[in-house]
CSV table of C-alpha atoms in Angstrom, one decimal:
chain,number,residue,atom,x,y,z
A,1,MET,CA,9.6,-64.7,-98.2
A,2,LYS,CA,12.2,-64.3,-95.8
A,3,LYS,CA,11.3,-60.5,-96.3
A,4,LYS,CA,7.8,-61.1,-95.5
A,5,TYR,CA,8.8,-63.4,-91.7
A,6,LEU,CA,11.1,-60.3,-91.0
A,7,THR,CA,8.1,-57.9,-91.8
A,8,THR,CA,5.5,-60.6,-89.3
A,9,GLY,CA,8.5,-60.7,-86.6
A,10,ILE,CA,8.8,-57.0,-86.3
A,11,PHE,CA,5.2,-56.2,-86.0
A,12,ILE,CA,5.2,-59.3,-83.3
A,13,GLY,CA,8.3,-57.4,-81.9
A,14,VAL,CA,6.3,-54.2,-82.2
A,15,PHE,CA,2.9,-55.4,-80.9
A,16,PHE,CA,4.8,-56.9,-77.7
A,17,LEU,CA,6.9,-53.8,-77.3
A,18,CYS,CA,3.6,-51.3,-77.3
A,19,ALA,CA,1.8,-53.9,-75.4
A,20,ALA,CA,4.3,-53.9,-72.5
A,21,ILE,CA,4.5,-50.1,-72.5
A,22,VAL,CA,1.0,-49.9,-72.0
A,23,GLY,CA,0.6,-52.5,-69.1
A,24,ALA,CA,3.4,-50.3,-67.2
A,25,ALA,CA,1.6,-47.0,-67.8
A,26,VAL,CA,-1.6,-48.3,-66.9
A,27,ARG,CA,0.8,-49.8,-63.4
A,28,PHE,CA,3.2,-46.9,-63.0
A,29,PHE,CA,0.7,-43.2,-63.7
A,30,PRO,CA,-1.6,-44.1,-61.0
A,31,LEU,CA,1.2,-44.6,-58.9
A,32,LEU,CA,2.7,-41.4,-60.1
A,33,ARG,CA,-0.1,-39.6,-59.6
A,34,ALA,CA,-0.5,-41.0,-55.7
A,35,ALA,CA,3.6,-40.0,-55.4
A,36,GLN,CA,2.6,-36.3,-57.1
A,37,THR,CA,-0.4,-36.1,-54.6
A,38,VAL,CA,1.7,-37.3,-51.9
A,39,ARG,CA,5.0,-35.2,-52.2
A,40,ARG,CA,2.2,-32.0,-52.9
A,41,VAL,CA,0.4,-32.3,-49.0
A,42,LEU,CA,3.8,-33.2,-47.2
A,43,SER,CA,5.8,-29.8,-48.9
A,44,ALA,CA,2.6,-27.7,-49.0
A,45,GLU,CA,2.8,-24.3,-46.6
A,46,CYS,CA,-0.1,-25.3,-44.3
A,47,MET,CA,-1.2,-29.1,-43.7
A,48,GLU,CA,-4.4,-29.6,-42.5
A,49,TYR,CA,-5.6,-32.7,-40.5
A,50,ASP,CA,-8.1,-34.8,-38.3
A,51,ILE,CA,-7.1,-37.7,-36.2
A,52,HIS,CA,-9.3,-40.1,-34.5
A,53,VAL,CA,-7.8,-42.2,-32.1
A,54,THR,CA,-8.8,-45.2,-30.2
A,55,LEU,CA,-7.4,-46.3,-27.1
A,56,ASN,CA,-6.4,-49.5,-25.3
A,57,GLN,CA,-7.4,-49.2,-21.5
A,58,GLU,CA,-5.8,-52.6,-21.1
A,59,GLN,CA,-2.8,-51.5,-22.0
A,60,PHE,CA,-2.9,-48.3,-19.2
A,61,SER,CA,-0.1,-48.0,-16.5
A,62,GLY,CA,-1.7,-47.1,-12.9
A,63,LYS,CA,-1.0,-43.7,-13.4
A,64,GLN,CA,-2.7,-43.9,-16.7
A,65,GLU,CA,-5.9,-45.3,-15.2
A,66,GLN,CA,-5.7,-42.3,-12.6
A,67,PHE,CA,-5.8,-39.7,-15.3
A,68,LEU,CA,-8.6,-41.5,-17.3
A,69,ARG,CA,-10.2,-41.4,-14.4
A,70,ALA,CA,-9.8,-37.6,-13.2
A,71,VAL,CA,-10.2,-37.1,-17.3
A,72,SER,CA,-13.8,-38.4,-17.0
A,73,TRP,CA,-14.5,-36.7,-13.7
A,74,ILE,CA,-13.3,-32.6,-15.2
A,75,LEU,CA,-15.6,-33.7,-17.9
A,76,GLU,CA,-18.3,-35.4,-16.2
A,77,THR,CA,-18.1,-38.4,-18.7
A,78,ASP,CA,-17.6,-42.0,-18.5
A,79,GLU,CA,-14.2,-43.6,-18.8
A,80,SER,CA,-15.5,-45.3,-21.9
A,81,ALA,CA,-16.0,-42.1,-23.9
A,82,CYS,CA,-12.4,-41.3,-22.9
A,83,LEU,CA,-11.3,-43.7,-24.8
A,84,SER,CA,-12.1,-42.0,-28.4
A,85,TRP,CA,-10.5,-38.9,-29.3
A,86,GLU,CA,-10.4,-36.4,-32.5
A,87,VAL,CA,-7.8,-34.0,-33.0
A,88,GLY,CA,-7.9,-31.5,-35.6
A,89,GLY,CA,-5.8,-29.0,-36.5
A,90,LYS,CA,-3.0,-27.3,-38.9
A,91,ILE,CA,0.6,-27.5,-39.0
A,92,SER,CA,2.6,-24.0,-40.7
A,93,ASP,CA,5.9,-23.2,-40.9
A,94,GLY,CA,7.0,-25.4,-38.1
A,95,GLN,CA,4.3,-24.2,-35.7
A,96,GLY,CA,0.8,-26.5,-35.0
A,97,TYR,CA,-2.3,-26.0,-33.4
A,98,ALA,CA,-5.1,-28.5,-32.4
A,99,GLN,CA,-8.4,-28.5,-31.2
A,100,ILE,CA,-9.2,-31.6,-29.0
A,101,PHE,CA,-12.5,-33.6,-29.2
A,102,CYS,CA,-14.1,-36.1,-26.3
A,103,GLU,CA,-16.4,-38.4,-27.9
A,104,GLY,CA,-20.1,-37.4,-27.2
A,105,LEU,CA,-19.0,-34.4,-25.9
A,106,ASP,CA,-20.2,-30.5,-27.8
A,107,GLY,CA,-17.3,-28.8,-28.5
A,108,PRO,CA,-13.4,-28.7,-28.3
A,109,VAL,CA,-12.3,-30.0,-24.6
A,110,THR,CA,-9.3,-28.2,-24.6
A,111,ASP,CA,-6.5,-26.8,-27.4
A,112,VAL,CA,-2.9,-27.1,-28.1
A,113,TYR,CA,-0.1,-25.6,-29.6
A,114,PHE,CA,2.9,-26.7,-30.3
A,115,ASP,CA,6.7,-27.2,-32.4
A,116,LYS,CA,9.2,-29.6,-32.9
A,117,ASN,CA,10.4,-29.3,-29.2
A,118,ASP,CA,7.0,-28.3,-26.9
A,119,ILE,CA,3.7,-29.0,-26.7
A,120,TRP,CA,1.5,-26.3,-25.0
A,121,VAL,CA,-1.7,-27.4,-23.3
A,122,ASN,CA,-5.1,-24.8,-22.2
A,123,VAL,CA,-5.5,-26.1,-18.7
A,124,LYS,CA,-7.3,-23.2,-18.5
A,125,MET,CA,-10.1,-24.9,-20.5
A,126,LEU,CA,-10.2,-28.1,-18.5
A,127,TYR,CA,-10.5,-26.5,-15.5
A,128,GLU,CA,-13.5,-24.2,-16.2
A,129,ALA,CA,-14.9,-27.5,-17.7
A,130,LEU,CA,-14.8,-29.1,-14.1
A,131,GLN,CA,-15.9,-25.8,-12.6
A,132,ASN,CA,-18.8,-25.6,-14.7
A,133,ASN,CA,-20.1,-29.3,-14.2
A,134,PHE,CA,-19.3,-29.2,-10.2
A,135,THR,CA,-21.5,-26.1,-9.4
A,136,SER,CA,-24.0,-27.7,-11.6
A,137,ALA,CA,-24.1,-31.1,-9.7
A,138,HIS,CA,-23.8,-29.5,-6.5
A,139,PRO,CA,-24.9,-25.7,-6.5
A,140,LEU,CA,-24.5,-24.7,-2.8
A,141,LEU,CA,-20.9,-26.0,-3.3
A,142,GLY,CA,-19.6,-24.1,-6.6
A,143,HIS,CA,-18.0,-21.7,-4.5
A,144,LEU,CA,-15.6,-24.8,-3.0
A,145,LEU,CA,-13.5,-24.3,-6.8
A,146,PRO,CA,-12.2,-20.7,-7.5
A,147,ASP,CA,-11.9,-18.7,-10.2
A,148,TRP,CA,-9.4,-19.4,-12.3
A,149,ASN,CA,-6.1,-17.6,-11.8
A,150,TYR,CA,-3.0,-18.6,-13.8
A,151,SER,CA,-1.6,-18.6,-17.5
A,152,ASP,CA,-3.9,-20.1,-19.7
A,153,TYR,CA,-1.6,-22.6,-21.0
A,154,MET,CA,1.1,-25.5,-18.9
A,155,SER,CA,3.6,-27.1,-21.0
A,156,LEU,CA,3.1,-30.8,-21.6
A,157,GLU,CA,5.9,-31.8,-19.5
A,158,GLN,CA,4.4,-29.4,-17.3
A,159,MET,CA,1.2,-31.4,-17.4
A,160,GLU,CA,3.4,-34.7,-17.1
A,161,GLU,CA,4.5,-34.0,-13.7
A,162,ILE,CA,1.1,-32.8,-12.5
A,163,PHE,CA,0.0,-36.3,-13.4
A,164,GLN,CA,3.1,-38.2,-12.9
A,165,THR,CA,2.3,-40.5,-16.1
A,166,ASP,CA,3.4,-40.2,-19.7
A,167,ILE,CA,0.3,-38.2,-21.4
A,168,LYS,CA,2.0,-37.7,-24.6
A,169,GLY,CA,2.9,-41.6,-25.2
A,170,MET,CA,-1.0,-42.2,-25.0
A,171,TYR,CA,-2.6,-40.0,-27.6
A,172,LEU,CA,0.1,-39.9,-30.3
A,173,PRO,CA,-0.6,-42.7,-32.6
A,174,ASP,CA,2.6,-43.8,-34.0
A,175,MET,CA,3.4,-43.4,-37.3
A,176,PRO,CA,6.3,-43.6,-40.0
A,177,LYS,CA,8.5,-40.4,-39.7
A,178,GLY,CA,10.9,-39.0,-42.1
A,179,ALA,CA,8.4,-39.6,-45.4
A,180,SER,CA,8.4,-35.1,-45.9
A,181,GLY,CA,10.9,-33.4,-48.4
A,182,GLN,CA,11.7,-36.2,-50.9
A,183,SER,CA,11.0,-35.6,-55.0
A,184,THR,CA,8.3,-37.3,-56.3
A,185,TRP,CA,10.6,-39.8,-58.0
A,186,GLN,CA,11.7,-40.9,-54.0
A,187,TYR,CA,8.1,-41.0,-53.2
A,188,ILE,CA,7.4,-43.4,-56.4
A,189,VAL,CA,10.5,-46.0,-55.1
A,190,MET,CA,8.8,-45.4,-51.4
A,191,LEU,CA,5.3,-46.4,-52.6
A,192,SER,CA,6.6,-48.9,-55.4
A,193,GLN,CA,7.7,-51.0,-52.3
A,194,LEU,CA,4.6,-51.1,-50.6
A,195,GLU,CA,1.7,-53.7,-51.4
A,196,ARG,CA,-1.0,-51.9,-53.5
A,197,LYS,CA,-4.8,-52.3,-54.8
A,198,LYS,CA,-7.5,-50.5,-55.9
A,199,THR,CA,-10.2,-50.1,-53.5
A,200,GLU,CA,-14.1,-50.9,-54.2
A,201,ASP,CA,-14.3,-47.5,-55.2
A,202,GLY,CA,-11.1,-47.7,-57.2
A,203,ARG,CA,-9.0,-45.5,-55.3
A,204,GLN,CA,-5.5,-46.2,-54.7
A,205,GLN,CA,-4.3,-48.3,-51.8
A,206,PHE,CA,-1.0,-48.6,-50.1
A,207,SER,CA,-0.1,-51.1,-47.0
A,208,MET,CA,2.5,-52.4,-44.8
A,209,ASP,CA,3.4,-53.5,-41.4
A,210,TRP,CA,4.8,-50.7,-39.3
A,211,LYS,CA,5.7,-51.9,-35.7
A,212,ASP,CA,2.5,-53.4,-34.3
A,213,TYR,CA,0.7,-52.0,-36.6
A,214,GLN,CA,-0.8,-52.8,-40.0
A,215,ILE,CA,-1.2,-49.5,-42.4
A,216,ALA,CA,-3.5,-48.5,-44.6
A,217,VAL,CA,-2.8,-45.1,-46.9
A,218,GLU,CA,-5.4,-44.2,-49.6
A,219,ILE,CA,-4.6,-41.1,-52.0
A,220,GLY,CA,-8.6,-39.5,-52.3
A,221,LYS,CA,-10.5,-41.5,-50.2
A,222,GLN,CA,-13.9,-40.6,-49.4
A,223,GLY,CA,-14.2,-38.3,-46.3
A,224,ARG,CA,-15.7,-39.7,-43.4
A,225,ALA,CA,-18.7,-37.7,-41.6
A,226,THR,CA,-18.9,-37.4,-37.7
A,227,SER,CA,-22.9,-37.4,-37.9
A,228,SER,CA,-25.9,-38.1,-40.1
A,229,ASP,CA,-26.2,-34.3,-40.9
A,230,GLU,CA,-23.1,-34.0,-41.9
A,231,GLN,CA,-23.5,-36.8,-44.7
A,232,SER,CA,-24.7,-35.1,-47.4
A,233,ASP,CA,-22.4,-31.7,-47.1
A,234,LYS,CA,-19.2,-34.4,-47.1
A,235,ALA,CA,-20.3,-36.4,-49.9
A,236,ALA,CA,-18.3,-34.5,-52.5
A,237,TYR,CA,-15.1,-34.5,-49.6
A,238,LYS,CA,-11.9,-36.4,-50.3
A,239,PRO,CA,-9.0,-35.8,-48.1
A,240,ASP,CA,-5.9,-36.2,-50.3
A,241,ILE,CA,-4.4,-38.5,-47.9
A,242,PHE,CA,-6.3,-41.3,-45.1
A,243,ILE,CA,-4.0,-43.2,-43.4
A,244,GLN,CA,-5.7,-45.9,-41.2
A,245,GLY,CA,-3.4,-48.0,-38.4
A,246,VAL,CA,-4.7,-50.7,-36.4
A,247,ASP,CA,-2.8,-52.7,-33.5
A,248,ARG,CA,-2.8,-56.5,-34.5
A,249,GLU,CA,-1.3,-57.6,-31.2
A,250,GLY,CA,-3.3,-55.8,-29.1
A,251,GLY,CA,-0.2,-54.7,-27.1
A,252,ARG,CA,-0.1,-51.1,-27.6
A,253,ILE,CA,-1.7,-48.0,-25.7
A,254,VAL,CA,-3.1,-46.6,-29.5
A,255,GLN,CA,-5.1,-49.6,-30.3
A,256,SER,CA,-5.6,-47.9,-34.0
A,257,TYR,CA,-6.1,-44.2,-35.5
A,258,GLU,CA,-7.5,-43.0,-38.7
A,259,ALA,CA,-6.0,-39.3,-40.0
A,260,GLU,CA,-7.1,-37.3,-42.9
A,261,ILE,CA,-4.4,-35.1,-44.1
A,262,ASN,CA,-4.8,-32.3,-46.9
A,263,ALA,CA,-2.7,-29.5,-48.2
A,264,GLY,CA,-4.1,-25.9,-47.3
A,265,SER,CA,-3.2,-22.4,-47.4
A,266,ALA,CA,-0.4,-20.8,-45.8
A,267,THR,CA,-1.1,-19.7,-41.7
A,268,LYS,CA,0.5,-17.9,-39.8
A,269,MET,CA,1.0,-19.8,-35.6
A,270,ALA,CA,2.9,-19.5,-32.9
A,271,ALA,CA,3.5,-20.5,-29.4
A,272,PRO,CA,0.6,-19.1,-26.7
A,273,ASP,CA,1.9,-15.8,-24.5
A,274,SER,CA,-0.2,-16.9,-21.5
A,275,VAL,CA,2.0,-20.5,-20.4
A,276,MET,CA,2.6,-21.3,-16.4
A,277,THR,CA,6.0,-19.9,-15.1
A,278,GLN,CA,7.7,-22.1,-12.6
A,279,ASP,CA,6.1,-19.9,-9.8
A,280,GLU,CA,2.6,-20.3,-11.5
A,281,MET,CA,3.2,-24.3,-11.6
A,282,GLU,CA,4.1,-24.4,-7.8
A,283,GLN,CA,1.2,-22.6,-7.1
A,284,PHE,CA,-1.2,-24.6,-9.7
A,285,MET,CA,-0.2,-27.3,-7.4
A,286,LYS,CA,-1.9,-26.3,-4.8
A,287,LEU,CA,-5.0,-26.2,-6.5
A,288,TRP,CA,-4.8,-29.8,-8.0
A,289,GLU,CA,-4.1,-31.3,-4.6
A,290,LEU,CA,-7.4,-29.3,-3.6
A,291,VAL,CA,-9.1,-30.8,-7.3
A,292,LYS,CA,-8.1,-34.5,-6.2
A,293,GLY,CA,-9.6,-34.5,-2.9
A,294,MET,CA,-12.3,-32.9,-4.4
A,295,GLN,CA,-12.4,-36.4,-6.9
A,296,GLY,CA,-12.0,-38.5,-3.8
A,297,GLU,CA,-14.8,-36.9,-2.0
A,298,PHE,CA,-17.6,-36.5,-5.2
A,299,GLY,CA,-16.6,-39.0,-7.4
A,300,LYS,CA,-17.8,-41.4,-5.4
A,301,GLU,CA,-21.5,-40.1,-6.2
A,302,ARG,CA,-21.3,-41.3,-9.9
A,303,LYS,CA,-20.2,-44.9,-9.4
A,304,ALA,CA,-22.7,-45.1,-6.6
């Protein structure tokens, strides 16, 4: 009889042990796969990204308001359109490249190169957009804007000097830093500390509070189509990592952002060769004074 009870007890113990192992595996393996994906992407030779940023105009400073009006005039679009931007590009071996798109406009309005220390903006593209738009609107006055005669790029610091405002703070979303270079186990530990749930399509979502943002990270989320024509083409597309951040308090310049990040193949990139010198910058400032005067005069027409 004692042997029978002992056998039954061992069976029950083994049963609950197996159930506990299965339960732990059910919870652990999705976490392991998510951690492996994050490590693969963040340690890849190249990261491809697409970020959509929505700005909160109510948090702009006076100088940032002036910058918004200048950009909307240069691009000949509404100020509201200049509150929604998309940035797509690659980062490889510490160097990065991106094209920048404004809502409602075809094609990129400019492009940028960057590394961990510097950002270079293609000012020539912006100026030529202004020149083409102005000439179309005022054919007889098109000669007022001379052809571009400078290096193509200027540093972001030079651009901020021209506009006397913080441009970087307007467009770069505040996302958690320092996640790269970790082992799979370290990513497991990091993800296990976040709130986790399954999305409607059965994918893993991890959420956290970061400063004033509510951030959700999904692994393998369905891609966001940019137009109805692209919906069918992107039906099978799943970015490796999808990040969504929303300002909960409404006190940040970046109101919300969505980022898709994928691992890509190594791409050689370098800083642009054609970057303005300080002497060119001083000459360009004279041209910019002319542009500001024209904005003050002809910008009134669009508001009327």
